[in-house]
Amino acid sequence: MSRLLYACGRVALLLACSMSAMAADRTDDIRRKFDDPSAGVFIAAHRGCHNASPHQKLEAAPENSLAALEHCVKLGVDMMELDVRRSADGALVVIHDATVDRTTDGKGKVSDLTLAQLQALRLKQNMGAQMSPDLTDERLPTLAQMLGAARGRIMINLDIKDDDIYAQTIAEAAAQGMARYVLVKSFVDRDAAGVGADDPAFAAVPYMPIVGAWTAKGGGAGTVQVVTRQLAAQRRPAGVELVFLPREQLAPVRKLAASGGVRLWANTLTSVGVISVIGMGGDLEALRTSGRAWGDLIAAGVDTIQTDEPGPLLDFLKREGILH
């Protein structure tokens, strides 16, 4: 009997180790894809997979929730974007707004509430507010909980809402064994010289500068100069994110990203009023036109799309034979 138990124990251990290795391989595969723009279109789900994906039989989930992460894993999305703030007692929590009013059954500033108070709240369905006021059983997660759930399964894009928590957030990613599998980004301006890439605080994680309308003031040379400086940094950024970039500047920025071997990231977040290229459509237009808005961006050289509609985007890529 003891030999049998010993043998069963070894089998269980081997199976557990095998499953762990397979999970690690999953995130390593995603990271390799992210590092190689030629490997195919990379999909980031904005605040997780919170909108319903009928074709994949997934209902809606609260934004920035553990359920939204689970839906992303089921869909096979490459990366989940989430927002990080700090509670009154110093805990890092995942929530977009400075207050809990829109997305939970509570009221008040995140920075005025303790972790215990925050986790006593229930998350509203999807994006909350009056559009989705129904309460769910989901609770507001800590960053550690989200990173732990993501480990070995999906990459995470950290949208850090306060400048004074960058170091703490990156340290948490490292503590959770996720430093290689998160992406940290920050806005840069025309005077910035390799801001994140050469900052020691960002050394442990992939970094991406955000450029857009503010760098383009005074002519297209502004954005080109900013991107050129970022790509010339001692530590090359992982990509370049665009926000409200004038359309005529897309081609030169795309050329720079391609020559630097980094990803060109576009937002199609029309549900929250954010797009990457002025005059080019977003998610809502894509849904109306069988994906044309996504296709136009990809044809223009975009290789990474952050979307609120990851399910339909995946359907489009598969239908068009674009998905690797």
XYZ file of C-alpha atoms in Angstrom:
324
model
C 0.000 0.000 0.000
C 2.764 2.422 0.940
C 4.522 1.775 -2.382
C 1.265 2.426 -4.204
C 0.715 5.691 -2.335
C 4.308 6.694 -3.047
C 3.873 5.937 -6.742
C 0.585 7.850 -6.894
C 2.219 10.742 -5.122
C 5.021 10.843 -7.677
C 2.519 10.744 -10.544
C 0.514 13.582 -9.008
C 3.689 15.593 -8.511
C 4.785 15.008 -12.097
C 1.369 16.017 -13.382
C 1.411 19.172 -11.273
C 4.900 20.060 -12.483
C 3.885 19.375 -16.081
C 0.836 21.622 -15.776
C 2.959 24.352 -14.186
C 5.490 24.108 -17.010
C 2.703 24.307 -19.599
C 1.377 27.461 -17.920
C 4.825 29.019 -17.905
C 5.187 28.129 -21.576
C 1.940 29.981 -22.297
C 3.164 33.320 -20.966
C 6.620 32.782 -22.444
C 4.951 32.215 -25.825
C 2.962 35.429 -25.413
C 6.085 37.363 -24.412
C 7.968 36.035 -27.447
C 5.086 37.096 -29.656
C 5.043 40.553 -28.076
C 8.787 40.948 -28.643
C 8.430 40.054 -32.330
C 6.058 42.361 -34.247
C 6.222 40.011 -37.233
C 4.632 37.274 -35.104
C 1.147 38.635 -35.690
C -1.458 41.018 -34.333
C -1.260 41.313 -30.563
C -4.530 41.859 -28.654
C -4.834 43.751 -25.376
C -8.223 43.780 -23.650
C -8.986 47.193 -22.130
C -9.878 46.736 -18.439
C -10.176 43.046 -19.194
C -12.784 41.169 -21.199
C -15.768 42.930 -19.652
C -18.106 43.114 -22.655
C -20.049 40.004 -23.604
C -18.641 37.789 -26.362
C -21.758 35.997 -27.675
C -19.913 33.896 -30.243
C -17.700 32.500 -27.485
C -20.710 32.208 -25.128
C -19.211 34.557 -22.536
C -21.440 36.935 -20.614
C -20.372 40.410 -19.502
C -18.099 40.807 -16.465
C -17.186 43.791 -14.285
C -14.304 45.802 -15.707
C -10.944 45.392 -13.946
C -12.173 42.245 -12.209
C -10.885 38.718 -11.728
C -13.858 37.526 -13.784
C -12.809 39.811 -16.650
C -9.336 38.283 -16.515
C -10.765 34.751 -16.579
C -12.789 35.641 -19.666
C -9.615 36.905 -21.372
C -7.851 33.631 -20.629
C -10.794 31.660 -22.048
C -10.772 33.807 -25.196
C -7.041 33.397 -25.648
C -6.329 37.126 -25.500
C -2.627 38.015 -25.289
C -2.793 40.754 -22.664
C -5.193 42.328 -20.178
C -4.924 46.030 -19.420
C -5.777 47.066 -15.871
C -5.617 50.222 -13.767
C -3.689 50.597 -10.511
C -4.364 52.926 -7.581
C -3.375 52.993 -3.918
C -5.709 52.715 -0.935
C -5.591 54.885 2.190
C -3.493 52.261 3.969
C -1.025 51.785 1.118
C -2.420 48.739 -0.693
C -2.356 48.608 -4.491
C -5.813 47.950 -5.902
C -7.216 47.557 -9.394
C -9.721 50.255 -10.319
C -9.838 52.906 -13.032
C -11.552 55.909 -11.445
C -10.273 57.995 -8.555
C -13.570 57.194 -6.809
C -15.494 53.957 -6.331
C -18.841 55.535 -7.281
C -19.162 54.350 -10.902
C -18.042 50.740 -10.575
C -19.127 49.665 -7.072
C -21.970 49.994 -4.570
C -19.870 52.394 -2.498
C -18.943 56.059 -2.584
C -15.757 57.996 -1.979
C -12.179 58.329 -3.136
C -10.055 55.222 -3.433
C -7.257 57.067 -1.635
C -9.535 57.762 1.343
C -10.662 54.154 1.826
C -8.739 51.310 3.446
C -8.204 47.998 1.701
C -10.771 46.355 4.001
C -13.337 49.019 3.113
C -12.610 48.677 -0.593
C -12.873 44.892 -0.603
C -16.182 45.028 1.235
C -17.688 46.669 -1.860
C -19.395 44.768 -4.666
C -18.540 45.493 -8.279
C -21.237 46.569 -10.704
C -21.667 44.696 -13.945
C -19.493 45.656 -16.922
C -18.652 49.395 -16.847
C -21.101 50.217 -14.089
C -22.745 53.649 -13.741
C -26.328 53.864 -14.974
C -25.643 51.731 -18.047
C -24.790 48.648 -15.983
C -26.004 49.281 -12.426
C -26.573 45.620 -11.505
C -24.377 44.402 -8.667
C -22.320 41.225 -9.006
C -20.614 38.988 -6.461
C -17.209 40.200 -7.695
C -15.068 42.213 -5.293
C -12.548 44.924 -6.025
C -9.230 43.031 -6.448
C -5.768 43.899 -5.231
C -2.970 44.108 -7.752
C -1.362 41.078 -6.119
C -4.544 39.039 -6.653
C -4.732 40.005 -10.319
C -1.071 39.299 -10.972
C -1.345 35.965 -9.182
C -4.338 34.988 -11.295
C -2.556 36.080 -14.480
C 0.724 34.288 -13.761
C 1.477 31.638 -16.360
C -1.693 32.471 -18.314
C -1.689 35.993 -19.769
C 0.393 39.165 -19.897
C -0.729 42.313 -18.064
C -0.587 45.950 -19.170
C -0.307 48.138 -16.063
C -1.959 51.538 -16.403
C -0.561 53.216 -13.292
C -2.785 56.123 -12.346
C -0.525 57.985 -9.917
C 3.101 58.946 -10.536
C 4.140 58.144 -6.975
C 3.180 54.455 -7.172
C 5.232 53.385 -10.211
C 8.054 51.938 -8.118
C 5.662 50.175 -5.736
C 3.677 48.719 -8.637
C 6.757 47.430 -10.426
C 8.040 45.946 -7.162
C 4.728 44.099 -6.749
C 4.993 42.694 -10.267
C 8.492 41.436 -9.442
C 7.310 39.943 -6.143
C 4.591 38.045 -7.976
C 7.028 36.640 -10.524
C 5.431 38.733 -13.263
C 8.150 41.277 -14.076
C 8.754 39.743 -17.534
C 5.063 39.512 -18.259
C 3.815 43.010 -17.498
C 4.024 46.150 -19.607
C 4.399 49.575 -17.982
C 3.698 52.747 -19.929
C 3.811 56.492 -19.412
C 3.022 59.654 -21.358
C 6.049 61.424 -22.799
C 6.336 64.971 -24.123
C 8.492 66.725 -26.683
C 11.265 67.381 -24.169
C 11.436 63.803 -22.878
C 14.635 61.919 -23.636
C 14.145 58.198 -23.164
C 11.974 58.759 -20.101
C 10.983 55.270 -19.032
C 13.548 53.288 -20.926
C 16.529 54.868 -19.159
C 14.883 55.298 -15.746
C 16.211 52.734 -13.213
C 12.716 52.399 -11.745
C 11.579 50.755 -15.011
C 14.577 48.466 -15.424
C 12.782 45.284 -14.343
C 9.842 45.486 -16.765
C 9.037 46.098 -20.434
C 8.260 49.799 -20.963
C 6.212 51.671 -23.574
C 6.033 55.443 -24.164
C 2.718 57.043 -25.150
C 2.762 59.756 -27.825
C -0.038 61.664 -29.505
C -1.654 64.998 -30.183
C 0.436 66.828 -27.575
C 3.731 65.743 -29.174
C 2.412 66.720 -32.593
C 1.833 70.392 -31.803
C 3.821 72.609 -34.117
C 4.029 69.961 -36.822
C 4.663 66.283 -37.347
C 8.373 66.598 -36.645
C 7.567 66.794 -32.929
C 6.226 63.254 -32.647
C 8.925 61.883 -34.933
C 11.605 63.481 -32.748
C 10.053 62.097 -29.561
C 9.779 58.560 -30.940
C 13.309 58.748 -32.351
C 14.679 59.721 -28.924
C 12.712 56.979 -27.183
C 13.982 54.331 -29.581
C 17.547 55.586 -29.176
C 17.435 55.125 -25.396
C 20.018 52.781 -23.912
C 17.217 50.380 -23.067
C 14.883 50.091 -26.029
C 11.165 50.389 -25.288
C 8.893 47.470 -26.100
C 6.548 49.505 -28.261
C 5.033 52.883 -29.010
C 1.438 53.689 -28.028
C -0.559 56.240 -30.000
C -3.321 58.470 -28.623
C -5.140 60.985 -30.863
C -2.267 61.123 -33.333
C -2.972 63.178 -36.491
C -3.517 60.749 -39.320
C -0.719 62.122 -41.508
C 1.794 61.265 -38.781
C 0.920 57.577 -38.620
C 3.137 56.569 -41.555
C 6.380 58.154 -40.272
C 5.812 56.809 -36.752
C 5.026 53.365 -38.160
C 8.272 53.494 -40.142
C 10.242 54.331 -37.005
C 8.611 51.529 -35.005
C 9.285 49.053 -37.795
C 12.930 50.072 -38.115
C 13.312 49.797 -34.334
C 11.702 46.357 -34.258
C 9.071 47.397 -31.700
C 5.315 47.136 -31.668
C 2.989 49.937 -32.771
C 0.064 50.058 -30.349
C -3.334 51.503 -31.296
C -6.362 52.078 -29.085
C -9.817 51.552 -30.566
C -11.675 52.483 -27.392
C -14.573 54.496 -28.811
C -16.819 53.402 -25.952
C -14.699 55.584 -23.640
C -13.846 58.196 -26.257
C -10.237 57.205 -26.958
C -8.762 56.387 -30.358
C -5.188 56.313 -31.553
C -5.387 57.968 -34.948
C -7.635 60.938 -35.620
C -9.989 60.158 -38.485
C -9.652 56.391 -38.178
C -12.387 54.419 -36.458
C -12.606 52.408 -33.287
C -14.512 49.499 -31.783
C -17.999 50.879 -32.357
C -17.373 51.478 -36.050
C -15.691 48.089 -36.333
C -18.779 46.398 -34.911
C -20.959 48.246 -37.443
C -18.724 47.427 -40.404
C -17.732 43.797 -39.817
C -14.322 44.840 -38.516
C -13.300 47.312 -41.218
C -11.940 49.855 -38.703
C -9.622 47.232 -37.219
C -8.592 46.094 -40.689
C -7.746 49.645 -41.769
C -5.423 50.100 -38.793
C -3.694 46.776 -39.431
C -3.300 47.636 -43.126
C -1.713 50.946 -42.068
C 0.952 49.122 -40.068
C -0.545 48.802 -36.595
C 0.335 45.429 -35.078
C -1.137 45.785 -31.566
C -4.739 46.730 -30.771
C -6.161 47.596 -27.375
C -9.901 47.016 -27.533
C -13.069 46.819 -25.476
C -14.303 44.141 -27.912
C -11.705 41.352 -27.826
C -14.191 38.620 -28.759
C -15.415 40.259 -31.993
C -11.854 41.352 -32.828
C -10.663 37.755 -32.540
C -13.563 36.669 -34.757
C -12.535 39.266 -37.358
C -8.879 38.242 -37.335
C -9.763 34.566 -37.735
C -12.281 35.315 -40.494
C -9.716 37.378 -42.407
C -6.928 34.851 -41.860
C -4.842 37.473 -40.020
C -4.471 35.675 -36.704
C -1.221 33.659 -36.451
